[in-house]
């Protein structure tokens, strides 16, 4: 063994406690560190011929780079839809690295059984029927990809084709109907060979991102063959929900695969105030829900659920060995895009065990209350305008001025970032350049929204003054 490896192994306990100190230092400062920061390009160092050992490497990292990491796990990072990590999930995540399981097989470890247990917990949390099969993947994008791969296979089978075996060559184009699909739907369709242009955008209700059910039905009548409907349960701009009960009714009349993208909207199930938004979800053939967003576990983790476990096996099987017996419970690597897989269920298992349904109800309701409060502050202000009602945890707003462009918003948000107390990301809603505040972190309190609003007003004043009259 190389002497540096030998030495590091001998000093492993000290290395771990030193690492814990660096992490502990970060956790202690989470309330005050800048959520986002400008980082200049760094010089690319030459790979050392002789290593410096783990302790010196940790020191090098802590001194030179740790201070420039985004505090995106802190309470005032409102960009995208970003969760932090609960204490229990960090403990679980550290152990995942320590044990370094390959959670693909099932004949050597409890890991796959704990993954099944975690999926079972989630079905209870989200109110999903027990019949759903589920697995962990890296994020909602790959969950959408996995689920749409099943949908594609189903469409083929309706036409007597096996796409998984024969490919798409010569097949009728696959069609996807959706009101306000997330960007990852298009990316998934590109990766699946179905194509981005296979999406037919269905009209949404006036001033809404939710699909117009009558328009959806009209399109379904016009379709010659079986299609895929992507319903949205929580859009990223305004957390709008398609009427899943109405979509479920259409499913009784027309032949389609129903996929529900509930990446963070699935957490509506945690609270009696919002659970009604998910009514009808059990009609779905497949469902996407993220864990690294509102569950507040470390990246990267999401779940995919389906009622068609056998179909999933036929698409993702690693070899033909299981072909004859889909009801058996073979290893996860016959169901998921990955072959080798991190034991990424464990941080979720830790967090669900540690905080239970009640803990997640509290986070969801506190985050939504914070978003509503922020919406009220913006509504009453001179400088900003709210672009949609605050339905749950996202506030979509913009500057009160006439000549809004992508550039105006970008400059404004850079000034907000450089103030160092809050971070937002831009968006476009119905053609208007805008700003989103997504509140999905377990640490966020009402006072954080007051502070965020204070920063917005200050930056707005400053930029107004800087402008030539
Ligand atoms: C975030 C999000 C995704 C993509 O999720 P990743 O985890 O970033 O891959 C897909 N759909 C919706 C509705 C989302 O909010």
Short mmCIF file of C-alpha atoms and ligand atoms in Angstrom, two decimals:
data_model
loop_
_atom_site.label_atom_id
_atom_site.label_comp_id
_atom_site.label_asym_id
_atom_site.label_seq_id
_atom_site.Cartn_x
_atom_site.Cartn_y
_atom_site.Cartn_z
CA UNK A 1 0.00 0.00 0.00
CA UNK A 2 1.21 3.50 -0.82
CA UNK A 3 2.59 5.14 2.35
CA UNK A 4 0.15 8.07 2.05
CA UNK A 5 -2.83 5.71 1.90
CA UNK A 6 -1.41 3.75 4.81
CA UNK A 7 -0.94 6.89 6.88
CA UNK A 8 -4.41 8.23 6.05
CA UNK A 9 -5.93 4.92 7.01
CA UNK A 10 -4.12 4.99 10.34
CA UNK A 11 -5.28 8.58 10.95
CA UNK A 12 -8.81 8.08 9.64
CA UNK A 13 -10.54 8.97 12.93
CA UNK A 14 -8.67 12.25 13.12
CA UNK A 15 -9.43 13.00 9.46
CA UNK A 16 -13.11 12.37 10.08
CA UNK A 17 -13.22 14.62 13.12
CA UNK A 18 -11.36 17.34 11.22
CA UNK A 19 -13.87 17.00 8.36
CA UNK A 20 -16.68 17.21 10.88
CA UNK A 21 -15.16 20.47 12.14
CA UNK A 22 -15.20 21.96 8.62
CA UNK A 23 -18.81 20.84 8.09
CA UNK A 24 -19.76 21.99 11.60
CA UNK A 25 -18.29 25.42 10.92
CA UNK A 26 -20.46 25.68 7.81
CA UNK A 27 -23.61 24.54 9.63
CA UNK A 28 -22.98 27.10 12.39
CA UNK A 29 -22.88 29.91 9.83
CA UNK A 30 -25.83 28.83 7.69
CA UNK A 31 -28.01 31.72 8.87
CA UNK A 32 -25.53 34.38 7.81
CA UNK A 33 -23.34 33.17 4.92
CA UNK A 34 -24.14 34.63 1.48
CA UNK A 35 -26.68 32.35 -0.21
CA UNK A 36 -25.09 32.90 -3.64
CA UNK A 37 -21.93 34.62 -4.77
CA UNK A 38 -20.01 35.64 -7.87
CA UNK A 39 -17.04 33.32 -8.37
CA UNK A 40 -14.27 34.23 -10.81
CA UNK A 41 -12.67 31.46 -12.86
CA UNK A 42 -9.86 29.81 -10.92
CA UNK A 43 -6.45 28.86 -12.29
CA UNK A 44 -6.31 25.16 -13.14
CA UNK A 45 -3.64 23.55 -10.97
CA UNK A 46 -1.34 20.79 -12.20
CA UNK A 47 -2.14 17.33 -10.82
CA UNK A 48 0.57 16.62 -8.24
CA UNK A 49 2.91 13.74 -9.02
CA UNK A 50 3.30 13.21 -5.28
CA UNK A 51 0.07 13.60 -3.29
CA UNK A 52 -0.14 15.75 -0.16
CA UNK A 53 -2.26 13.38 1.93
CA UNK A 54 -5.89 13.75 3.04
CA UNK A 55 -5.33 16.11 5.98
CA UNK A 56 -3.35 18.66 3.93
CA UNK A 57 -5.92 18.34 1.12
CA UNK A 58 -8.74 19.08 3.53
CA UNK A 59 -6.80 22.07 4.79
CA UNK A 60 -6.14 23.30 1.22
CA UNK A 61 -9.82 23.01 0.35
CA UNK A 62 -11.01 24.65 3.56
CA UNK A 63 -8.61 27.60 3.20
CA UNK A 64 -9.02 28.25 -0.52
CA UNK A 65 -12.42 27.07 -1.66
CA UNK A 66 -14.87 26.38 1.18
CA UNK A 67 -15.56 30.10 1.57
CA UNK A 68 -16.82 30.37 -2.00
CA UNK A 69 -19.39 27.60 -1.89
CA UNK A 70 -23.01 28.76 -2.31
CA UNK A 71 -24.97 28.65 0.93
CA UNK A 72 -27.79 27.06 -1.04
CA UNK A 73 -28.66 24.81 1.90
CA UNK A 74 -29.27 27.92 4.03
CA UNK A 75 -32.58 29.65 4.77
CA UNK A 76 -32.57 32.41 2.12
CA UNK A 77 -31.59 30.67 -1.11
CA UNK A 78 -34.82 31.04 -3.06
CA UNK A 79 -33.50 30.10 -6.51
CA UNK A 80 -34.95 27.21 -8.56
CA UNK A 81 -36.71 24.91 -6.06
CA UNK A 82 -33.94 24.17 -3.62
CA UNK A 83 -34.09 22.21 -0.41
CA UNK A 84 -31.41 22.02 2.26
CA UNK A 85 -30.53 18.95 4.30
CA UNK A 86 -32.17 18.08 7.60
CA UNK A 87 -29.75 17.01 10.37
CA UNK A 88 -30.93 13.39 10.17
CA UNK A 89 -30.46 13.31 6.39
CA UNK A 90 -26.87 14.55 6.71
CA UNK A 91 -26.14 11.78 9.21
CA UNK A 92 -27.65 9.23 6.81
CA UNK A 93 -25.75 10.67 3.86
CA UNK A 94 -22.39 10.50 5.62
CA UNK A 95 -23.00 6.85 6.35
CA UNK A 96 -23.85 6.19 2.69
CA UNK A 97 -20.30 7.25 1.83
CA UNK A 98 -18.81 5.31 4.71
CA UNK A 99 -20.56 2.06 3.78
CA UNK A 100 -20.21 2.66 0.02
CA UNK A 101 -22.83 0.06 -0.89
CA UNK A 102 -23.65 -0.68 -4.49
CA UNK A 103 -27.43 -0.76 -4.03
CA UNK A 104 -28.09 -2.73 -7.19
CA UNK A 105 -28.18 -6.34 -6.04
CA UNK A 106 -30.11 -8.00 -3.25
CA UNK A 107 -28.17 -11.06 -2.21
CA UNK A 108 -25.53 -9.45 -0.04
CA UNK A 109 -27.00 -6.50 1.89
CA UNK A 110 -30.06 -5.03 3.60
CA UNK A 111 -29.72 -1.91 1.41
CA UNK A 112 -32.33 -2.83 -1.24
CA UNK A 113 -34.82 -3.80 1.46
CA UNK A 114 -34.35 -0.44 3.17
CA UNK A 115 -34.91 1.21 -0.22
CA UNK A 116 -38.22 -0.68 -0.51
CA UNK A 117 -39.06 0.34 3.05
CA UNK A 118 -38.36 3.99 2.20
CA UNK A 119 -40.57 3.79 -0.91
CA UNK A 120 -43.27 2.26 1.31
CA UNK A 121 -42.95 5.26 3.69
CA UNK A 122 -43.31 7.64 0.75
CA UNK A 123 -46.47 5.96 -0.50
CA UNK A 124 -47.96 6.65 2.93
CA UNK A 125 -46.68 10.22 3.01
CA UNK A 126 -48.06 11.04 -0.44
CA UNK A 127 -51.27 8.99 -0.18
CA UNK A 128 -50.34 6.68 -3.05
CA UNK A 129 -51.93 3.25 -3.52
CA UNK A 130 -49.88 0.37 -2.16
CA UNK A 131 -49.71 -1.20 -5.65
CA UNK A 132 -47.24 1.40 -6.94
CA UNK A 133 -43.73 0.14 -7.52
CA UNK A 134 -41.07 2.72 -6.80
CA UNK A 135 -37.34 3.26 -6.95
CA UNK A 136 -34.75 5.92 -6.28
CA UNK A 137 -33.06 7.83 -9.10
CA UNK A 138 -30.84 10.91 -9.13
CA UNK A 139 -33.46 13.62 -9.65
CA UNK A 140 -36.86 14.48 -11.06
CA UNK A 141 -35.36 14.79 -14.54
CA UNK A 142 -34.24 11.16 -14.50
CA UNK A 143 -37.49 10.16 -12.81
CA UNK A 144 -39.40 11.80 -15.69
CA UNK A 145 -37.02 10.08 -18.12
CA UNK A 146 -37.60 6.67 -16.50
CA UNK A 147 -41.36 7.09 -16.36
CA UNK A 148 -41.59 8.38 -19.94
CA UNK A 149 -39.54 5.37 -21.06
CA UNK A 150 -42.35 3.22 -19.61
CA UNK A 151 -44.96 5.39 -21.32
CA UNK A 152 -43.15 5.03 -24.64
CA UNK A 153 -43.03 1.24 -24.24
CA UNK A 154 -46.76 1.22 -23.40
CA UNK A 155 -47.62 3.25 -26.52
CA UNK A 156 -45.68 0.72 -28.60
CA UNK A 157 -47.45 -2.25 -27.03
CA UNK A 158 -50.83 -0.68 -27.88
CA UNK A 159 -49.73 -0.89 -31.52
CA UNK A 160 -48.30 -4.38 -31.21
CA UNK A 161 -44.72 -3.10 -31.12
CA UNK A 162 -41.88 -3.70 -28.69
CA UNK A 163 -39.85 -0.45 -28.82
CA UNK A 164 -37.46 -1.64 -26.15
CA UNK A 165 -36.45 -4.57 -28.32
CA UNK A 166 -36.96 -3.27 -31.86
CA UNK A 167 -36.40 0.48 -31.45
CA UNK A 168 -38.57 3.26 -32.83
CA UNK A 169 -37.59 2.90 -36.48
CA UNK A 170 -40.64 2.79 -38.70
CA UNK A 171 -43.04 3.37 -35.79
CA UNK A 172 -45.82 5.97 -35.70
CA UNK A 173 -44.59 9.12 -33.92
CA UNK A 174 -45.29 9.13 -30.19
CA UNK A 175 -47.39 12.11 -29.04
CA UNK A 176 -47.29 13.83 -25.65
CA UNK A 177 -50.02 16.19 -24.49
CA UNK A 178 -49.37 18.66 -21.67
CA UNK A 179 -50.35 22.14 -20.45
CA UNK A 180 -47.25 23.52 -18.75
CA UNK A 181 -44.59 20.81 -18.89
CA UNK A 182 -41.29 21.27 -17.05
CA UNK A 183 -38.16 21.67 -19.23
CA UNK A 184 -37.04 18.20 -18.14
CA UNK A 185 -39.96 16.62 -20.03
CA UNK A 186 -38.51 17.93 -23.31
CA UNK A 187 -35.00 16.84 -22.31
CA UNK A 188 -36.27 13.35 -21.43
CA UNK A 189 -38.10 13.02 -24.76
CA UNK A 190 -34.91 14.06 -26.53
CA UNK A 191 -32.92 11.37 -24.69
CA UNK A 192 -35.64 8.79 -25.40
CA UNK A 193 -35.58 9.27 -29.16
CA UNK A 194 -39.22 10.37 -29.00
CA UNK A 195 -38.16 13.93 -29.76
CA UNK A 196 -38.81 17.32 -28.20
CA UNK A 197 -41.30 18.21 -30.93
CA UNK A 198 -43.60 15.33 -29.97
CA UNK A 199 -45.13 17.58 -27.28
CA UNK A 200 -48.45 19.21 -28.18
CA UNK A 201 -48.99 22.10 -25.79
CA UNK A 202 -52.60 22.17 -24.61
CA UNK A 203 -54.18 25.52 -23.74
CA UNK A 204 -54.19 26.45 -20.07
CA UNK A 205 -57.02 28.13 -18.16
CA UNK A 206 -57.09 31.94 -18.35
CA UNK A 207 -54.29 33.47 -16.20
CA UNK A 208 -53.31 29.99 -15.09
CA UNK A 209 -50.68 27.33 -15.75
CA UNK A 210 -53.20 24.52 -15.17
CA UNK A 211 -54.41 22.70 -18.27
CA UNK A 212 -57.80 23.53 -19.77
CA UNK A 213 -59.60 20.18 -19.46
CA UNK A 214 -62.00 20.92 -22.32
CA UNK A 215 -59.05 21.70 -24.62
CA UNK A 216 -57.33 18.50 -23.51
CA UNK A 217 -60.44 16.45 -24.28
CA UNK A 218 -60.74 18.10 -27.71
CA UNK A 219 -57.16 17.06 -28.52
CA UNK A 220 -57.72 13.53 -27.20
CA UNK A 221 -60.71 13.15 -29.55
CA UNK A 222 -58.51 14.19 -32.49
CA UNK A 223 -55.72 11.73 -31.71
CA UNK A 224 -55.77 8.64 -33.87
CA UNK A 225 -53.74 6.40 -31.58
CA UNK A 226 -52.76 6.06 -27.92
CA UNK A 227 -50.90 9.05 -26.44
CA UNK A 228 -49.05 10.13 -23.32
CA UNK A 229 -50.58 12.83 -21.12
CA UNK A 230 -48.18 14.63 -18.79
CA UNK A 231 -50.18 16.23 -16.00
CA UNK A 232 -48.48 18.80 -13.81
CA UNK A 233 -48.88 18.83 -10.06
CA UNK A 234 -47.01 21.96 -9.03
CA UNK A 235 -45.60 24.10 -11.85
CA UNK A 236 -42.31 25.82 -11.07
CA UNK A 237 -43.53 29.39 -11.67
CA UNK A 238 -46.85 29.46 -9.86
CA UNK A 239 -47.30 26.00 -8.25
CA UNK A 240 -50.40 25.45 -10.32
CA UNK A 241 -52.01 22.00 -10.40
CA UNK A 242 -53.86 20.36 -13.27
CA UNK A 243 -57.27 19.11 -12.19
CA UNK A 244 -56.23 15.50 -11.65
CA UNK A 245 -59.76 14.32 -10.86
CA UNK A 246 -60.93 15.61 -14.25
CA UNK A 247 -57.89 14.10 -15.99
CA UNK A 248 -58.64 10.77 -14.29
CA UNK A 249 -62.20 10.94 -15.66
CA UNK A 250 -60.86 11.48 -19.19
CA UNK A 251 -58.68 8.42 -18.71
CA UNK A 252 -61.85 6.32 -18.40
CA UNK A 253 -62.99 7.55 -21.84
CA UNK A 254 -59.73 7.75 -23.82
CA UNK A 255 -56.74 5.51 -24.16
CA UNK A 256 -53.69 7.32 -22.75
CA UNK A 257 -50.80 6.85 -20.36
CA UNK A 258 -51.07 9.33 -17.51
CA UNK A 259 -47.78 10.60 -16.13
CA UNK A 260 -47.89 13.08 -13.24
CA UNK A 261 -44.89 15.33 -12.63
CA UNK A 262 -45.24 16.17 -8.94
CA UNK A 263 -41.55 16.93 -8.37
CA UNK A 264 -42.24 19.20 -5.39
CA UNK A 265 -46.04 19.56 -5.64
CA UNK A 266 -46.31 16.01 -4.28
CA UNK A 267 -45.58 17.45 -0.85
CA UNK A 268 -49.03 19.10 -0.90
CA UNK A 269 -50.09 15.71 0.47
CA UNK A 270 -48.32 16.52 3.76
CA UNK A 271 -50.84 19.18 4.74
CA UNK A 272 -54.63 19.06 5.00
CA UNK A 273 -54.66 22.60 3.61
CA UNK A 274 -53.20 21.51 0.28
CA UNK A 275 -53.79 17.75 -0.02
CA UNK A 276 -56.95 18.29 -2.10
CA UNK A 277 -54.73 19.55 -4.95
CA UNK A 278 -53.50 15.96 -5.44
CA UNK A 279 -56.90 14.32 -5.46
CA UNK A 280 -57.05 11.94 -8.41
CA UNK A 281 -53.29 11.28 -8.48
CA UNK A 282 -53.85 7.56 -7.95
CA UNK A 283 -55.14 7.32 -11.53
CA UNK A 284 -51.56 7.93 -12.69
CA UNK A 285 -49.63 5.22 -14.52
CA UNK A 286 -46.44 6.89 -13.38
CA UNK A 287 -45.43 9.63 -10.94
CA UNK A 288 -42.30 11.73 -10.38
CA UNK A 289 -41.41 13.19 -6.97
CA UNK A 290 -38.12 14.76 -5.90
CA UNK A 291 -36.46 14.15 -2.54
CA UNK A 292 -33.66 16.71 -2.79
CA UNK A 293 -36.21 19.52 -3.03
CA UNK A 294 -38.91 19.61 -0.38
CA UNK A 295 -37.88 16.51 1.57
CA UNK A 296 -34.69 18.42 2.34
CA UNK A 297 -32.20 15.61 1.86
CA UNK A 298 -28.82 16.12 0.18
CA UNK A 299 -28.44 15.85 -3.62
CA UNK A 300 -29.03 13.79 -5.55
CA UNK A 301 -32.26 11.93 -4.88
CA UNK A 302 -35.73 11.52 -6.36
CA UNK A 303 -38.32 8.77 -6.66
CA UNK A 304 -40.21 7.33 -9.58
CA UNK A 305 -43.45 5.41 -9.09
CA UNK A 306 -45.42 3.25 -11.49
CA UNK A 307 -48.36 0.86 -11.59
CA UNK A 308 -46.57 -1.11 -14.34
CA UNK A 309 -43.69 -2.88 -12.69
CA UNK A 310 -43.55 -5.56 -15.39
CA UNK A 311 -43.23 -2.92 -18.08
CA UNK A 312 -40.42 -1.28 -16.16
CA UNK A 313 -38.58 -4.58 -16.10
CA UNK A 314 -38.96 -5.03 -19.83
CA UNK A 315 -37.46 -1.58 -20.49
CA UNK A 316 -34.65 -1.53 -17.92
CA UNK A 317 -33.70 -5.20 -17.46
CA UNK A 318 -29.98 -5.66 -17.46
CA UNK A 319 -30.10 -9.09 -19.06
CA UNK A 320 -32.84 -11.38 -20.29
CA UNK A 321 -32.57 -13.57 -17.19
CA UNK A 322 -35.74 -12.19 -15.55
CA UNK A 323 -37.82 -12.00 -18.70
CA UNK A 324 -40.22 -14.77 -17.78
CA UNK A 325 -41.01 -13.70 -14.24
CA UNK A 326 -41.65 -9.99 -13.66
CA UNK A 327 -43.56 -10.67 -10.43
CA UNK A 328 -40.42 -11.89 -8.74
CA UNK A 329 -38.56 -9.07 -7.01
CA UNK A 330 -35.29 -8.96 -8.85
CA UNK A 331 -32.56 -6.46 -8.18
CA UNK A 332 -33.01 -2.73 -8.63
CA UNK A 333 -30.56 -2.58 -11.49
CA UNK A 334 -33.16 -4.36 -13.62
CA UNK A 335 -35.55 -1.45 -13.04
CA UNK A 336 -33.53 1.76 -13.13
CA UNK A 337 -31.34 3.55 -15.69
CA UNK A 338 -28.26 3.03 -13.51
CA UNK A 339 -26.37 -0.22 -13.14
CA UNK A 340 -24.22 0.60 -10.10
CA UNK A 341 -26.24 2.73 -7.71
CA UNK A 342 -25.51 4.78 -4.62
CA UNK A 343 -27.52 3.79 -1.54
CA UNK A 344 -29.41 7.06 -1.95
CA UNK A 345 -32.52 5.90 -0.11
CA UNK A 346 -30.74 6.03 3.25
CA UNK A 347 -30.76 9.84 3.85
CA UNK A 348 -34.51 9.86 3.06
CA UNK A 349 -35.09 6.92 5.37
CA UNK A 350 -33.24 8.75 8.16
CA UNK A 351 -35.22 11.95 7.67
CA UNK A 352 -38.64 10.28 7.41
CA UNK A 353 -37.93 8.21 10.52
CA UNK A 354 -36.58 11.21 12.42
CA UNK A 355 -39.36 13.73 11.70
CA UNK A 356 -42.34 11.65 10.59
CA UNK A 357 -45.45 12.92 8.83
CA UNK A 358 -45.86 15.65 11.42
CA UNK A 359 -42.37 17.03 10.82
CA UNK A 360 -42.97 17.33 7.09
CA UNK A 361 -46.40 18.88 7.62
CA UNK A 362 -44.70 21.55 9.72
CA UNK A 363 -42.03 22.29 7.09
CA UNK A 364 -44.55 22.46 4.23
CA UNK A 365 -46.98 24.68 6.13
CA UNK A 366 -44.24 26.97 7.46
CA UNK A 367 -42.72 27.36 3.96
CA UNK A 368 -46.13 28.13 2.44
CA UNK A 369 -46.91 30.65 5.19
CA UNK A 370 -43.54 32.33 4.52
CA UNK A 371 -44.29 32.51 0.78
CA UNK A 372 -47.74 34.00 1.45
CA UNK A 373 -46.23 36.58 3.78
CA UNK A 374 -43.65 37.52 1.15
CA UNK A 375 -46.44 37.82 -1.44
CA UNK A 376 -48.32 40.25 0.83
CA UNK A 377 -45.21 42.42 1.27
CA UNK A 378 -44.69 42.58 -2.51
CA UNK A 379 -48.36 43.32 -3.16
CA UNK A 380 -48.20 46.35 -0.88
CA UNK A 381 -44.94 47.70 -2.32
CA UNK A 382 -44.36 50.51 -4.81
CA UNK A 383 -41.51 48.80 -6.65
CA UNK A 384 -42.77 45.30 -7.34
CA UNK A 385 -45.79 43.54 -8.73
CA UNK A 386 -47.03 40.05 -7.98
CA UNK A 387 -47.64 38.12 -11.23
CA UNK A 388 -49.77 35.30 -9.82
CA UNK A 389 -51.54 34.50 -6.58
CA UNK A 390 -49.28 32.66 -4.11
CA UNK A 391 -50.76 29.16 -4.19
CA UNK A 392 -48.19 27.33 -2.09
CA UNK A 393 -44.46 27.97 -1.76
CA UNK A 394 -43.44 29.92 -4.86
CA UNK A 395 -43.80 33.67 -5.33
CA UNK A 396 -43.63 34.92 -8.92
CA UNK A 397 -43.15 38.68 -9.19
CA UNK A 398 -41.40 41.36 -11.19
CA UNK A 399 -40.21 44.96 -11.14
CA UNK A 400 -42.89 47.62 -11.53
CA UNK A 401 -41.51 49.21 -14.69
CA UNK A 402 -42.43 49.33 -18.38
CA UNK A 403 -39.30 48.34 -20.28
CA UNK A 404 -38.66 44.94 -18.67
CA UNK A 405 -36.13 42.74 -20.43
CA UNK A 406 -34.10 39.67 -19.57
CA UNK A 407 -31.18 42.06 -19.10
CA UNK A 408 -33.03 44.27 -16.58
CA UNK A 409 -33.93 41.26 -14.47
CA UNK A 410 -30.44 39.76 -14.74
CA UNK A 411 -28.78 42.99 -13.58
CA UNK A 412 -31.26 43.40 -10.75
CA UNK A 413 -30.73 39.82 -9.55
CA UNK A 414 -26.95 40.15 -9.70
CA UNK A 415 -27.16 43.22 -7.48
CA UNK A 416 -29.41 41.27 -5.10
CA UNK A 417 -26.94 38.36 -5.04
CA UNK A 418 -24.00 40.68 -4.40
CA UNK A 419 -25.78 42.24 -1.43
CA UNK A 420 -25.09 38.80 0.08
CA UNK A 421 -28.24 38.07 2.04
CA UNK A 422 -30.66 36.47 -0.38
CA UNK A 423 -30.68 34.67 -3.74
CA UNK A 424 -33.36 34.44 -6.44
CA UNK A 425 -33.47 33.13 -10.03
CA UNK A 426 -35.19 34.66 -13.08
CA UNK A 427 -38.08 33.28 -15.10
CA UNK A 428 -40.63 34.22 -17.72
CA UNK A 429 -44.36 34.01 -17.00
CA UNK A 430 -46.80 34.36 -19.91
CA UNK A 431 -44.07 36.28 -21.78
CA UNK A 432 -43.14 38.66 -18.92
CA UNK A 433 -39.60 38.60 -17.53
CA UNK A 434 -39.88 37.90 -13.84
CA UNK A 435 -38.32 36.72 -10.60
CA UNK A 436 -39.17 33.60 -8.63
CA UNK A 437 -38.85 33.02 -4.92
CA UNK A 438 -39.22 29.34 -4.11
CA UNK A 439 -39.45 28.63 -0.39
CA UNK A 440 -38.59 25.00 0.23
CA UNK A 441 -35.92 24.97 2.91
CA UNK A 442 -36.51 23.53 6.38
CA UNK A 443 -34.70 26.49 8.00
CA UNK A 444 -36.73 29.33 6.48
CA UNK A 445 -38.80 31.45 8.89
CA UNK A 446 -41.09 34.48 8.40
CA UNK A 447 -38.27 36.82 9.45
CA UNK A 448 -36.20 35.58 6.49
CA UNK A 449 -38.92 36.90 4.17
CA UNK A 450 -38.88 40.31 5.89
CA UNK A 451 -35.13 40.42 5.38
CA UNK A 452 -35.47 39.32 1.74
CA UNK A 453 -38.02 42.06 1.12
CA UNK A 454 -35.77 44.63 2.77
CA UNK A 455 -32.93 43.64 0.41
CA UNK A 456 -35.21 43.87 -2.65
CA UNK A 457 -36.32 47.39 -1.71
CA UNK A 458 -32.77 48.51 -0.98
CA UNK A 459 -31.44 47.21 -4.32
CA UNK A 460 -34.37 48.70 -6.19
CA UNK A 461 -33.71 52.15 -4.64
CA UNK A 462 -30.02 51.88 -5.39
CA UNK A 463 -30.53 50.98 -9.05
CA UNK A 464 -33.12 53.74 -9.48
CA UNK A 465 -30.62 56.29 -8.15
CA UNK A 466 -27.89 54.95 -10.43
CA UNK A 467 -30.07 55.47 -13.49
CA UNK A 468 -29.65 58.73 -15.39
CA UNK A 469 -32.82 60.82 -15.07
C1 LIG B 1 -37.26 20.51 -10.38
C2 LIG B 1 -38.28 19.91 -11.26
C3 LIG B 1 -37.92 18.94 -12.20
C4 LIG B 1 -36.48 18.50 -12.43
O1 LIG B 1 -35.93 18.08 -11.23
P1 LIG B 1 -34.38 17.77 -10.98
O2 LIG B 1 -34.42 17.12 -9.66
O3 LIG B 1 -33.72 19.12 -10.97
O4 LIG B 1 -33.88 16.93 -12.08
C5 LIG B 1 -38.93 18.38 -12.95
N1 LIG B 1 -40.20 18.78 -12.80
C6 LIG B 1 -40.58 19.73 -11.92
C7 LIG B 1 -42.03 20.12 -11.81
C8 LIG B 1 -39.63 20.32 -11.11
O5 LIG B 1 -39.98 21.24 -10.21
#
